[in-house]
Structures are given as structure tokens and as C-alpha cells.
Amino acid sequence: MKSLQTKIFLFFVLLLLLVQAIALWTIVAGNESQEKQAITNRLTTAKTIFSAQFNSRRDYLAAFAETAAKDYGIKQVFEDELRSLLVAMNNHRKRIDADLAMAISSEGVITAQLVLDKNQAGESKVKQGTEGKQAFRFPQWLESQEQDHLYVLGDSVYQISLSPMNVGAKTIGWLAFGFEIDQKLAQHFLNITQLHTDFAIKVGDEWRLIASSNTDAELSFTKRVVNGDTPNDYIAIGHLVDEAGQLQLALAMYGLRADIVAVLQEQWWQFLILTFITLLLSLSVAYLIAASITKPIKQLVKQAKIVASGDYNQTVQITDSSELGQLASEFNAMQSAVLSREKAITHRANHDGLTDLPNRSVLKLALQDLADRKQPFRVFHLNLSRLKDVNETLGHDVGDWLIKAAARRLSTLEGFQLLCHIGADEFILLAELNDDSAPDLAVEKIHQVLEENCEYQGISLQLQVRIGIAAVPEHCHDTKSVLQMADTALHHSHKVNQLVQIYHQGLDVNSAERLSLINDLKDAIVDDQLELHFQPKLNLVSGIVTHVEALVRWRHPTLGMVPPDNFIHIAEQTGQINALTHWVFINSLKQYKAWCEVGLNINIAVNISAENLKAPDFYGFICQSVETYNVPAEKVTLEVTESAVVDDPEAAIAILQKFKNRGMRISIDDYGTGYSSLAQLKQLPVHELKIDKSFVQRLCDDEDDRIIVRSTIELAHNMGLSVVAEGIEDEFALNWLAQNKCELGQGYFISRPKPAKELTAWLLEKKPYIFE
Ligand code: C2E
Ligand code: CA
Ligand code: CA
């Protein structure tokens, strides 16, 4: 109902129905009056015919009766014997085929009466009438001038004409001739008028039907017609002929209305059928017109939906010069305008207005993509140096020009996946890492491309950038943190006035706190503010704790417990790490001895920094210490991170080899977060790999991590290394690692790092763990 097509079609339908109804009504009304007219004509004509025929019979009879009355032969025999008179009269009667002939004497007695008697078979025979020798019943007629009368004789009624027979001035009698008003006459009228004709007479008060063309005629019907009370299904006309005072002749002419209007009705049907066919045709045409009007509109609606769904590639084709055709082409024009505007808006949303380089939104998507693909990458956060000076001294136009120049040059760089302009003087370069190449090469390329000075209206401007670098997964695993880290690194490069800074955890610490920590750390070691906590490593075969890791804590006099992540880097950067490691190592050895005394024989692991490995007397110190405290070298594990080795592999490998030779266990800490290749790993003189907690923590729900950990374990075993998993936080990880043949497990699920006293009690109480 709602569609335009239906509405247009309905409009046509209503219009057509209205037009047809008006036409029909006009025709019905015309037809009705035509019908009435036709009927009236028919009836009046019939009546006229009757009158004419009736009168002509009268005139004929009158003329004949007069002529016969003058006949000498009749006069001669009139008063003679009856037989001769009858013959003469019959001769006359025969001439006009009259049904009645009478001779009346001057005394008013009927001297001769001849009646044509018709039997059923239609044969007729002349007889003498019954009134012979009787007085004529209507003597007054003989005196009157009126010649024509209706005369009733027995069952018959005659139309008669009387004529006196004169001899000289004397009237010797009268002659009368008559035609019967009979069925033949009725039939005659039926033939002429196609209407049935009834004749009835009223004598006194009594009505009698005397003749009819209709075999089923009934007196009551005839009377109704004469009284003007015709039943509806008939058309009829009545007429009364009066015979002064004595009788009335009634005439009824009628026919079935249906017969009369049959012809008209046939025409009427033809008309109806024609109307119906026209209506059907018109409706089909109306339907086609409605469809043809709405087709282009439907196309436009469809197109609008397509456009709304975001598809701008299809256009609507309406080959029509009408307004709809124009609308379609306007529509297409609008669509392409919207398309180009949308493109412009999208471009605007994703690009920097000044340099037209991708902006932060594009960067986010790119980072997301890298994260989805688990693709290692490096972020270079660039900051144009001295732009503020340029803006202040030469104006912002020059500043903008300089930024554009930098953007142009940076875009020529190869080997980066993305260059973004994320703020006034800040750019980000993304490089996917498919090997463990150091960032140096990339940094060199960046500096090279910007090396040459820019000439601006004779002024030579230097394009120098500071670069902060962070990488996934080297520094973190999520794309948000890596941007922050690169930014932190960049800030640091400003602070220490260097061109490039690679992120490390130490940069994160709030600088004020950091400064005070730097000062306080010196005292911490001397003033005995450090504490050791120990975290057990569970043997995943026996279910017994066989190793612990020493983790340093700093109980700061004002800040409270400072976590190692906040001060180890400071210690490393301020050269205090050696003193710290010495303290940790000595105290770990002491703890080893203490445990031996209570019967616990436990391997102690100590974390060693890259800086320690570089210190010339480090090897000597370690050997000296184990000897002093008389601790077997194989009871000591040195945990070294991958990155500690990467800095200066040759030197690191050499010293680690010495430790190994001396009998100490070497463990590669945080394995998986750096970029050590298998080739490098093979060269390292180590005993075990310590899989980083970031892989272990999510073992339960991350299929990828399970694959990485499982293959790391296999790889280590193939190279003759044992495996430690740190960061076991749930039972699933513990059992899974045991099932996958990992040798040692460490994590909060087993135990948090605890002070020595607490852990001792725990160790003594602890029953072997039963794996599933
Ligand atoms: P690390 O060597 O990787 O030490 C393991 C760290 O993971 C510890 O943090 C430990 O508390 C934590 N950890 C253990 N189990 C779980 C676990 O199930 N879930 C989670 N989320 N963490 C767990 P802590 O003690 O804060 O040490 C942080 C880092 O500080 C150490 O990482 C290490 O790199 C450094 N560090 C600690 N003590 C020393 C030290 O004596 N010398 C040196 N050079 N570095 C140290
Ligand atoms: Ca460690
Ligand atoms: Ca670790």
C-alpha cells in the first residue's frame, strides 16, 4: 500500500472507475428514457392503428349499407317472401364478407337476419339468425341519425351500420351489416402491432371477454389494463368504446415488457462487456504506466541504499530525459561529490595538515597490525631540534617550511614501514625487525638524509633530530607502551644532550625521585639498607625445591621498600652496580651456608648485570668469594640477560666461559625478550635458559605462548641446555611445564620471594609437590 507504484496505480484505478461510472450512469439514464420512449411510441402507435382500423371498418360498413339500401333488387323483394330477401341480402353480405346482415321492417321487426357462423376448424357457414320476426331491440337507433353501433347477438359482438331504405319519401325499412369483433380481428392487430389484443364487453354490470389473440387471456387482466393498472412486467394500453348507455367495448393491447426491452437489453449487455474490456485494458495500461513511472524511482532508492552502505562505485543509469533522468544524473553527481568529499575527509583525518604525512591514527592502526601479526618492530621517535628557535627568530612560516623539508627528506628513507608526523616537530618511523640487527644502521640513515643544510632565502638551516628508540618485544609487548618508551627515551636524550637514546627501564623512573635515589643508593649499600629475598625454584621432576634466586630489596629510610626495577638501572648507570652485586653475592653465599647448617642444600642464583661482566676484577671477586665461604662452585648460578651479552658478545662470551670452566652454572635470564639468534645462543657458554615470565604467565589461555614455550624447551634440550620457567602464576602452567619436560619452575604460584627466615621455615615444612 505504501509504495508509490501502488499509489499511482490506485489513483488510475479510481479515476478509471469514476469515469466509467459516470459513463455508465449517463448511458443507464439515457437508456431508461429511451426505453420509456420506445414503449410509449409502441403503445400509442398500436392504439392509433386500432382506431384507424376500427373507424375504417365503420366507414366501410356505412358506405356499403347505404349502397345496399339503394339497391332496387332488394327494395323489390323487401316486403315479399322471406327467401328472396335472404338470398338478396346474402349476395350483398358476401360482397364485403360481412358477419351479420339484417333487414328491419318499418314496424321495427327484424324480417331477415343472416349470421356467419364460424366453427372451430375455421370453416364458415351462413345461417339465419335467432332474432327473425322479433322486434328490433333498439328502436331508438332507427330514429337516430347515428348509423354505427355495437350490437350484441348471443355471444358475439358486432360493429354494425344501419341504413334506411326509402321508396320516394317513405321509409320501408332498414338494412344493417356488421363485422364481428372476434378473434380474427384480435389476431389481425397482433400481427400489425406485435401486441396481444383482448376485447371485452360490459353489458349492464357484467364484464365478458369476447375475443383475444392470446389463448391464455384472462378477463381480470384485461380489466386491469383498461383501468390503467398494468402489472410491471407488461407494457399495455387500454381503450373503451362506449355504446351509448347500453354497453362498453373494452380493448386491451399488451406485451411482455421483457420481450419489448429484449433488444435494448442485448445492446445493454454488449455495452457492458465493452466497458469491462476497456476497463481491463485501461487498468493494464495504468499498471504499466505506474510501473514505468516508479521504475527509475525504485532504481534511485536502490542506489541510495547502496550509497548509504558505503559503496560509491556503482552509478544509477536512467536513460530518460524527464525530471527523473535529470534527478538520476544529479544523484550520480552528488554521489561522486560525496565520494570525493569523504575521501578528502578520510585523508584529512589520517594525515597531517602541514606535511600530508600519515598521522597518529594511521600509526595506531599500523601498530595494531604489527601486534596482530606478532611482528617484532622498532619505533624511532624523532624530534626536530631547535625548531622553537627557528619559529621565534625567523617566524612560523620558516618553521613550517623547515618541518616540510624534513618530512620530504624523511619520506625518501628506505627500510622503514611507516613514517608518521604526529605533532609539530615530532615524527615516528616504524621498522619491522626480521633479524636482530642493531638500530645503529637505521639511526645512521636518518642522520644522513637530514645531514645537508636547508637553504631558505639565503639562510642556511640545519636539520637536526634527536631520536628515542624502543622495540617490541625487546622492551615490552604492547604497542601502547612501546610508544611511551620511545618517548621516554627521546626525553632522556634531551636531558643528557645526546642525539640518540635507546629505551631501558632505568629511563622510566621519575627523574626527581631518580636523582635522590642516585644519591641515596651509595648510602644504602654501606648503611645496610639492602635486604635479600629469596624465591624458590621447584624441580619439576621431583617436586622438591632445589634452587633459589636471590632478589635484592631496598628498604629506603623515607620511601620504604623500593623495588629493584627502580634502582638496579640507576646502580648500573652510576657505576654502583658492582658494589651492589658484591653485596648480594656475599650475602647469598652466607645464606647458602646458613641453609647448609639446617640441612638444606640449595643452589643459589644471583642476577648479574652487563656492567658486572665488563668490570675487570669481577671474575676474580666471584672466585675469591666462593673460596672464602667455601661454597662449591656448582651451587652457584649466575643469571645473565641476553642483552648483557648482546652489547659486547666477544668479551661476554669469554668471561662466561671462564665462569663455566670454574664450575658455576650460567643461566640466560629473560629468555625470549631479546633478539638472540640460535647461532648466537650456540656460542654462549651456558647451562640453562630461563624463559621470560611474559610467556609463562599466559600459558593457560594463549595457544601461541604454549607453542613458543614448548619449542623453546625442545630447542634448549637439543642444545644440551636445561630450562627454567619463571612467572608460574597458576596450577595449569605448573603442570603443563612439568608435562613438557621443563626442568625448573619459579613463580608466585609456588612461592613469592620471601625473606630468608620465612623461606627457611617454608622450605623445611614443604612436602614434595605431586604433579598431575
Ligand atoms: P628477574 O631476574 O627476572 O627476577 C624475577 C622477577 O620476577 C622478580 O621481581 C620476581 O619477584 C618476579 N616474579 C617471580 N615470580 C613471579 C610470578 O609468578 N609472576 C610475576 N609477575 N613476577 C614474578 P623483582 O624481585 O621485582 O625483580 C625485578 C628485577 O630486578 C629482576 O628480574 C632482576 O632483573 C632485577 N634484580 C633483582 N635483584 C637483583 C640483583 O641482586 N642484582 C641485579 N643485577 N638485578 C636484580
Ligand atoms: Ca633473574
Ligand atoms: Ca627473569
Short mmCIF file of C-alpha atoms in Angstrom, two decimals, residues 73-89 103 111-112 128 133:
data_model
loop_
_atom_site.label_atom_id
_atom_site.label_comp_id
_atom_site.label_asym_id
_atom_site.label_seq_id
_atom_site.Cartn_x
_atom_site.Cartn_y
_atom_site.Cartn_z
CA GLY A 73 -83.49 -5.58 -56.28
CA ILE A 74 -83.60 -5.56 -52.51
CA LYS A 75 -86.32 -3.00 -52.43
CA GLN A 76 -88.47 -5.20 -54.71
CA VAL A 77 -88.23 -8.26 -52.57
CA PHE A 78 -88.11 -6.44 -49.19
CA GLU A 79 -91.73 -6.81 -48.38
CA ASP A 80 -92.20 -10.10 -50.35
CA GLU A 81 -91.39 -13.51 -49.28
CA LEU A 82 -88.54 -14.15 -46.93
CA ARG A 83 -86.50 -16.46 -49.05
CA SER A 84 -85.91 -14.00 -51.89
CA LEU A 85 -84.94 -11.33 -49.35
CA LEU A 86 -82.47 -13.64 -47.65
CA VAL A 87 -80.82 -14.54 -50.98
CA ALA A 88 -80.54 -10.88 -51.99
CA MET A 89 -79.13 -9.94 -48.60
CA ALA A 103 -83.42 -6.36 -42.56
CA THR A 111 -87.66 -9.56 -41.09
CA ALA A 112 -84.47 -11.29 -42.03
CA GLN A 128 -80.50 -17.46 -40.22
CA LYS A 133 -89.61 -11.99 -36.72
#
